[in-house]
CSV table of N, CA, C and O in Angstrom, one decimal:
chain,number,residue,atom,x,y,z
H,233,GLY,N,0.8,-1.2,0.0
H,233,GLY,CA,0.0,0.0,0.0
H,233,GLY,C,0.8,1.3,0.0
H,233,GLY,O,0.4,2.3,0.5
H,234,SER,N,2.0,1.2,-0.6
H,234,SER,CA,2.9,2.4,-0.5
H,234,SER,C,2.7,3.3,-1.8
H,234,SER,O,2.4,2.8,-2.9
H,235,ALA,N,2.9,4.5,-1.6
H,235,ALA,CA,2.9,5.5,-2.7
H,235,ALA,C,4.2,5.4,-3.5
H,235,ALA,O,4.4,5.9,-4.5
H,236,TRP,N,5.2,4.7,-2.8
H,236,TRP,CA,6.6,4.5,-3.4
H,236,TRP,C,6.9,3.1,-3.6
H,236,TRP,O,7.8,2.5,-3.0
H,237,PRO,N,6.1,2.3,-4.4
H,237,PRO,CA,6.3,0.9,-4.5
H,237,PRO,C,7.7,0.5,-5.0
H,237,PRO,O,8.2,-0.6,-4.7
H,238,GLU,N,8.4,1.4,-5.8
H,238,GLU,CA,9.7,1.0,-6.3
H,238,GLU,C,10.8,0.9,-5.2
H,238,GLU,O,11.8,0.3,-5.4
H,239,VAL,N,10.5,1.5,-4.0
H,239,VAL,CA,11.5,1.4,-2.9
H,239,VAL,C,10.9,0.7,-1.7
H,239,VAL,O,11.7,0.5,-0.7
H,240,ALA,N,9.7,0.4,-1.7
H,240,ALA,CA,9.0,-0.2,-0.5
H,240,ALA,C,9.7,-1.5,-0.1
H,240,ALA,O,9.7,-1.8,1.1
H,241,TRP,N,10.3,-2.2,-1.0
H,241,TRP,CA,10.9,-3.5,-0.6
H,241,TRP,C,12.4,-3.4,-0.1
H,241,TRP,O,13.0,-4.3,0.3
H,242,ARG,N,12.9,-2.1,-0.1
H,242,ARG,CA,14.3,-2.0,0.3
H,242,ARG,C,14.6,-0.7,1.1
H,242,ARG,O,15.7,-0.3,1.2
H,243,PHE,N,13.6,-0.2,1.8
H,243,PHE,CA,13.8,1.1,2.5
H,243,PHE,C,14.1,0.9,4.0
H,243,PHE,O,14.5,1.8,4.6
H,244,SER,N,13.9,-0.2,4.5
H,244,SER,CA,13.8,-0.4,6.0
H,244,SER,C,15.2,-0.4,6.7
H,244,SER,O,16.2,-0.8,6.1
H,245,ASP,N,15.2,0.1,7.9
H,245,ASP,CA,16.4,0.1,8.8
H,245,ASP,C,16.4,-1.2,9.6
H,245,ASP,O,17.3,-1.4,10.4
H,246,ILE,N,15.4,-2.0,9.5
H,246,ILE,CA,15.3,-3.2,10.4
H,246,ILE,C,16.4,-4.2,10.0
H,246,ILE,O,17.1,-4.7,10.9
H,247,ALA,N,16.6,-4.5,8.8
H,247,ALA,CA,17.6,-5.5,8.3
H,247,ALA,C,18.7,-4.8,7.5
H,247,ALA,O,18.4,-3.8,6.8
H,248,PRO,N,19.9,-5.3,7.5
H,248,PRO,CA,21.0,-4.7,6.7
H,248,PRO,C,20.7,-4.5,5.2
H,248,PRO,O,21.1,-3.6,4.6
H,249,GLY,N,19.9,-5.5,4.7
H,249,GLY,CA,19.6,-5.4,3.3
H,249,GLY,C,18.5,-4.4,2.9
H,249,GLY,O,18.2,-4.2,1.8
H,250,GLY,N,17.8,-3.9,3.9
H,250,GLY,CA,16.7,-2.9,3.7
H,250,GLY,C,15.4,-3.5,3.5
H,250,GLY,O,14.4,-2.8,3.4
H,251,PHE,N,15.3,-4.9,3.6
H,251,PHE,CA,14.0,-5.5,3.4
H,251,PHE,C,13.1,-5.2,4.6
H,251,PHE,O,13.6,-5.3,5.7
H,252,PRO,N,11.8,-4.9,4.4
H,252,PRO,CA,11.0,-4.4,5.5
H,252,PRO,C,10.5,-5.5,6.4
H,252,PRO,O,9.7,-5.3,7.3
H,253,ALA,N,10.9,-6.8,6.3
H,253,ALA,CA,10.6,-7.9,7.2
H,253,ALA,C,11.8,-8.7,7.4
H,253,ALA,O,12.6,-8.9,6.5
H,254,GLU,N,11.9,-9.3,8.6
H,254,GLU,CA,13.1,-10.1,8.9
H,254,GLU,C,12.7,-11.3,9.7
H,254,GLU,O,12.0,-11.1,10.7
H,255,LEU,N,13.1,-12.5,9.4
H,255,LEU,CA,13.0,-13.7,10.2
H,255,LEU,C,14.2,-13.8,11.1
H,255,LEU,O,15.3,-13.6,10.7
H,256,ILE,N,13.9,-14.2,12.4
H,256,ILE,CA,15.0,-14.3,13.4
H,256,ILE,C,14.9,-15.6,14.1
H,256,ILE,O,13.9,-16.1,14.5
H,257,TRP,N,16.1,-16.3,14.2
H,257,TRP,CA,16.2,-17.5,15.0
H,257,TRP,C,17.1,-17.1,16.2
H,257,TRP,O,18.2,-16.6,16.0
H,258,ARG,N,16.6,-17.4,17.4
H,258,ARG,CA,17.4,-17.2,18.6
H,258,ARG,C,17.8,-18.5,19.2
H,258,ARG,O,17.0,-19.3,19.6
H,259,PRO,N,19.1,-18.7,19.3
H,259,PRO,CA,19.6,-20.0,19.8
H,259,PRO,C,19.1,-20.4,21.2
H,259,PRO,O,18.8,-21.5,21.5
H,260,ALA,N,18.9,-19.4,22.1
H,260,ALA,CA,18.5,-19.7,23.4
H,260,ALA,C,17.0,-19.8,23.6
H,260,ALA,O,16.5,-20.3,24.6
H,261,ARG,N,16.2,-19.5,22.5
H,261,ARG,CA,14.8,-19.6,22.6
H,261,ARG,C,14.3,-20.4,21.4
H,261,ARG,O,14.6,-20.1,20.3
H,262,PRO,N,13.5,-21.4,21.6
H,262,PRO,CA,12.9,-22.2,20.5
H,262,PRO,C,11.9,-21.4,19.7
H,262,PRO,O,11.2,-20.5,20.3
H,263,GLY,N,11.9,-21.6,18.5
H,263,GLY,CA,10.9,-21.0,17.6
H,263,GLY,C,11.6,-20.0,16.6
H,263,GLY,O,12.8,-19.7,16.7
H,264,LEU,N,10.7,-19.5,15.8
H,264,LEU,CA,11.1,-18.5,14.8
H,264,LEU,C,10.4,-17.2,15.1
H,264,LEU,O,9.2,-17.2,15.3
H,265,PHE,N,11.1,-16.1,15.0
H,265,PHE,CA,10.5,-14.8,15.4
H,265,PHE,C,10.7,-13.9,14.1
H,265,PHE,O,11.4,-14.2,13.2
H,266,TRP,N,9.9,-12.8,14.1
H,266,TRP,CA,10.0,-11.9,13.0
H,266,TRP,C,9.8,-10.5,13.4
H,266,TRP,O,9.2,-10.2,14.5
H,267,THR,N,10.3,-9.6,12.6
H,267,THR,CA,10.1,-8.2,12.8
H,267,THR,C,9.6,-7.6,11.5
H,267,THR,O,9.9,-8.2,10.4
H,268,ALA,N,8.9,-6.5,11.5
H,268,ALA,CA,8.4,-5.9,10.2
H,268,ALA,C,8.3,-4.4,10.4
H,268,ALA,O,7.9,-3.9,11.5
H,269,GLU,N,8.5,-3.6,9.4
H,269,GLU,CA,8.2,-2.2,9.4
H,269,GLU,C,6.7,-2.0,9.6
H,269,GLU,O,5.9,-2.6,9.0
H,270,PRO,N,6.4,-1.0,10.4
H,270,PRO,CA,5.0,-0.7,10.7
H,270,PRO,C,4.3,0.2,9.6
H,270,PRO,O,3.1,0.3,9.6
H,271,ALA,N,5.1,0.8,8.7
H,271,ALA,CA,4.5,1.8,7.8
H,271,ALA,C,5.3,1.8,6.5
H,271,ALA,O,6.4,1.4,6.5
H,272,PRO,N,4.7,2.4,5.5
H,272,PRO,CA,5.4,2.5,4.2
H,272,PRO,C,6.5,3.5,4.3
H,272,PRO,O,6.6,4.3,5.2
H,273,PRO,N,7.4,3.5,3.3
H,273,PRO,CA,8.6,4.4,3.3
H,273,PRO,C,8.3,5.9,3.3
H,273,PRO,O,9.1,6.7,3.7
H,274,GLU,N,7.1,6.3,2.8
H,274,GLU,CA,6.8,7.7,2.7
H,274,GLU,C,6.5,8.3,4.1
H,274,GLU,O,6.5,9.5,4.3
H,275,LEU,N,6.3,7.4,5.1
H,275,LEU,CA,6.0,7.9,6.5
H,275,LEU,C,7.4,8.3,7.1
H,275,LEU,O,8.3,7.4,7.2
H,276,PRO,N,7.5,9.5,7.6
H,276,PRO,CA,8.8,9.8,8.3
H,276,PRO,C,9.2,8.9,9.4
H,276,PRO,O,8.3,8.4,10.1
H,277,ALA,N,10.5,8.7,9.6
H,277,ALA,CA,10.9,7.8,10.7
H,277,ALA,C,10.4,8.2,12.1
H,277,ALA,O,10.1,7.3,12.9
H,278,SER,N,10.2,9.5,12.3
H,278,SER,CA,9.7,10.0,13.6
H,278,SER,C,8.3,9.5,13.9
H,278,SER,O,7.9,9.6,15.0
H,279,ARG,N,7.6,9.1,12.9
H,279,ARG,CA,6.2,8.7,13.1
H,279,ARG,C,6.0,7.2,13.0
H,279,ARG,O,4.9,6.7,13.2
H,280,ARG,N,7.0,6.4,12.8
H,280,ARG,CA,6.9,5.0,12.7
H,280,ARG,C,6.5,4.3,14.0
H,280,ARG,O,5.7,3.3,13.9
H,281,LEU,N,7.0,4.7,15.1
H,281,LEU,CA,6.7,4.0,16.4
H,281,LEU,C,5.2,4.2,16.7
H,281,LEU,O,4.5,3.2,17.0
H,282,ALA,N,4.7,5.4,16.5
H,282,ALA,CA,3.2,5.7,16.7
H,282,ALA,C,2.4,4.8,15.8
H,282,ALA,O,1.4,4.2,16.1
H,283,ALA,N,2.8,4.7,14.5
H,283,ALA,CA,2.1,3.8,13.5
H,283,ALA,C,2.1,2.4,14.0
H,283,ALA,O,1.1,1.7,13.9
H,284,ALA,N,3.3,1.9,14.5
H,284,ALA,CA,3.4,0.5,15.0
H,284,ALA,C,2.4,0.3,16.2
H,284,ALA,O,1.7,-0.7,16.2
H,285,LEU,N,2.4,1.2,17.1
H,285,LEU,CA,1.5,1.1,18.3
H,285,LEU,C,0.0,1.1,17.9
H,285,LEU,O,-0.8,0.3,18.4
H,286,ARG,N,-0.3,1.9,16.9
H,286,ARG,CA,-1.7,1.9,16.4
H,286,ARG,C,-2.1,0.6,15.8
H,286,ARG,O,-3.1,0.0,16.0
H,287,ARG,N,-1.1,0.1,15.0
H,287,ARG,CA,-1.4,-1.2,14.3
H,287,ARG,C,-1.6,-2.3,15.3
H,287,ARG,O,-2.4,-3.2,15.2
H,288,LEU,N,-0.7,-2.3,16.4
H,288,LEU,CA,-0.9,-3.4,17.4
H,288,LEU,C,-2.2,-3.3,18.1
H,288,LEU,O,-2.8,-4.3,18.4
H,289,ARG,N,-2.7,-2.0,18.4
H,289,ARG,CA,-4.0,-1.9,19.0
H,289,ARG,C,-5.1,-2.4,18.1
H,289,ARG,O,-6.0,-3.1,18.6
H,290,ARG,N,-5.0,-2.1,16.8
H,290,ARG,CA,-6.0,-2.6,15.9
H,290,ARG,C,-6.0,-4.1,15.8
H,290,ARG,O,-7.1,-4.7,15.6
H,291,LEU,N,-4.9,-4.7,16.0
H,291,LEU,CA,-4.8,-6.2,16.0
H,291,LEU,C,-5.2,-6.8,17.3
H,291,LEU,O,-5.2,-8.1,17.4
H,292,GLY,N,-5.5,-6.0,18.3
H,292,GLY,CA,-5.9,-6.6,19.6
H,292,GLY,C,-4.8,-6.9,20.5
H,292,GLY,O,-5.0,-7.7,21.5
H,293,ALA,N,-3.6,-6.5,20.2
H,293,ALA,CA,-2.5,-6.8,21.1
H,293,ALA,C,-2.6,-6.1,22.4
H,293,ALA,O,-3.1,-4.9,22.5
H,294,PRO,N,-2.1,-6.6,23.5
H,294,PRO,CA,-2.2,-5.9,24.8
H,294,PRO,C,-1.3,-4.7,24.7
H,294,PRO,O,-0.3,-4.6,24.0
H,295,ALA,N,-1.7,-3.7,25.5
H,295,ALA,CA,-0.9,-2.4,25.5
H,295,ALA,C,0.5,-2.7,26.1
H,295,ALA,O,0.7,-3.5,27.0
H,296,LEU,N,1.5,-1.9,25.7
H,296,LEU,CA,2.8,-2.0,26.3
H,296,LEU,C,2.8,-1.5,27.7
H,296,LEU,O,2.1,-0.5,27.9
H,297,PRO,N,3.5,-2.1,28.6
H,297,PRO,CA,3.6,-1.5,29.9
H,297,PRO,C,4.2,-0.1,29.8
H,297,PRO,O,5.1,0.2,28.9
H,298,PRO,N,3.9,0.9,30.7
H,298,PRO,CA,4.4,2.2,30.6
H,298,PRO,C,5.9,2.3,30.5
H,298,PRO,O,6.4,3.1,29.7
H,299,GLY,N,6.6,1.6,31.3
H,299,GLY,CA,8.1,1.6,31.2
H,299,GLY,C,8.6,1.2,29.9
H,299,GLY,O,9.5,1.8,29.4
H,300,LEU,N,8.1,0.2,29.3
H,300,LEU,CA,8.5,-0.3,28.0
H,300,LEU,C,8.1,0.7,26.9
H,300,LEU,O,8.9,0.9,26.0
H,301,ARG,N,7.0,1.3,27.0
H,301,ARG,CA,6.5,2.3,26.1
H,301,ARG,C,7.4,3.5,26.1
H,301,ARG,O,7.9,4.0,25.1
H,302,ALA,N,7.8,3.9,27.3
H,302,ALA,CA,8.7,5.1,27.4
H,302,ALA,C,10.1,4.7,26.8
H,302,ALA,O,10.7,5.6,26.1
H,303,LEU,N,10.6,3.5,27.1
H,303,LEU,CA,11.9,3.1,26.5
H,303,LEU,C,11.8,3.1,25.0
H,303,LEU,O,12.7,3.5,24.3
H,304,ALA,N,10.7,2.6,24.4
H,304,ALA,CA,10.6,2.5,23.0
H,304,ALA,C,10.5,3.9,22.4
H,304,ALA,O,11.2,4.2,21.4
H,305,TRP,N,9.8,4.8,23.0
H,305,TRP,CA,9.8,6.2,22.5
H,305,TRP,C,11.2,6.9,22.6
H,305,TRP,O,11.6,7.6,21.6
H,306,ARG,N,12.0,6.6,23.6
H,306,ARG,CA,13.3,7.2,23.7
H,306,ARG,C,14.2,6.6,22.6
H,306,ARG,O,15.0,7.3,22.0
H,307,ALA,N,14.1,5.3,22.4
H,307,ALA,CA,14.9,4.6,21.3
H,307,ALA,C,14.5,5.1,19.9
H,307,ALA,O,15.4,5.2,19.1
H,308,ALA,N,13.2,5.4,19.7
H,308,ALA,CA,12.8,5.8,18.4
H,308,ALA,C,13.3,7.2,18.2
H,308,ALA,O,13.5,7.6,17.1
């Protein structure tokens, strides 16, 4: 759903290659984990965390604890 489809597949800061989704395997924890960009490349980086939190709420995820939310905002 990006207005910039020519760069949507390679704009992300999540993975070194710029792909907006990444699969992760952690040796100490069983299972496969993933991360993904919450928004298209045309959204400024300063607004991505808010977009991610809105998306999580729409998906029915529990709210982040206040301490973790504050840490995420500082990191963003």
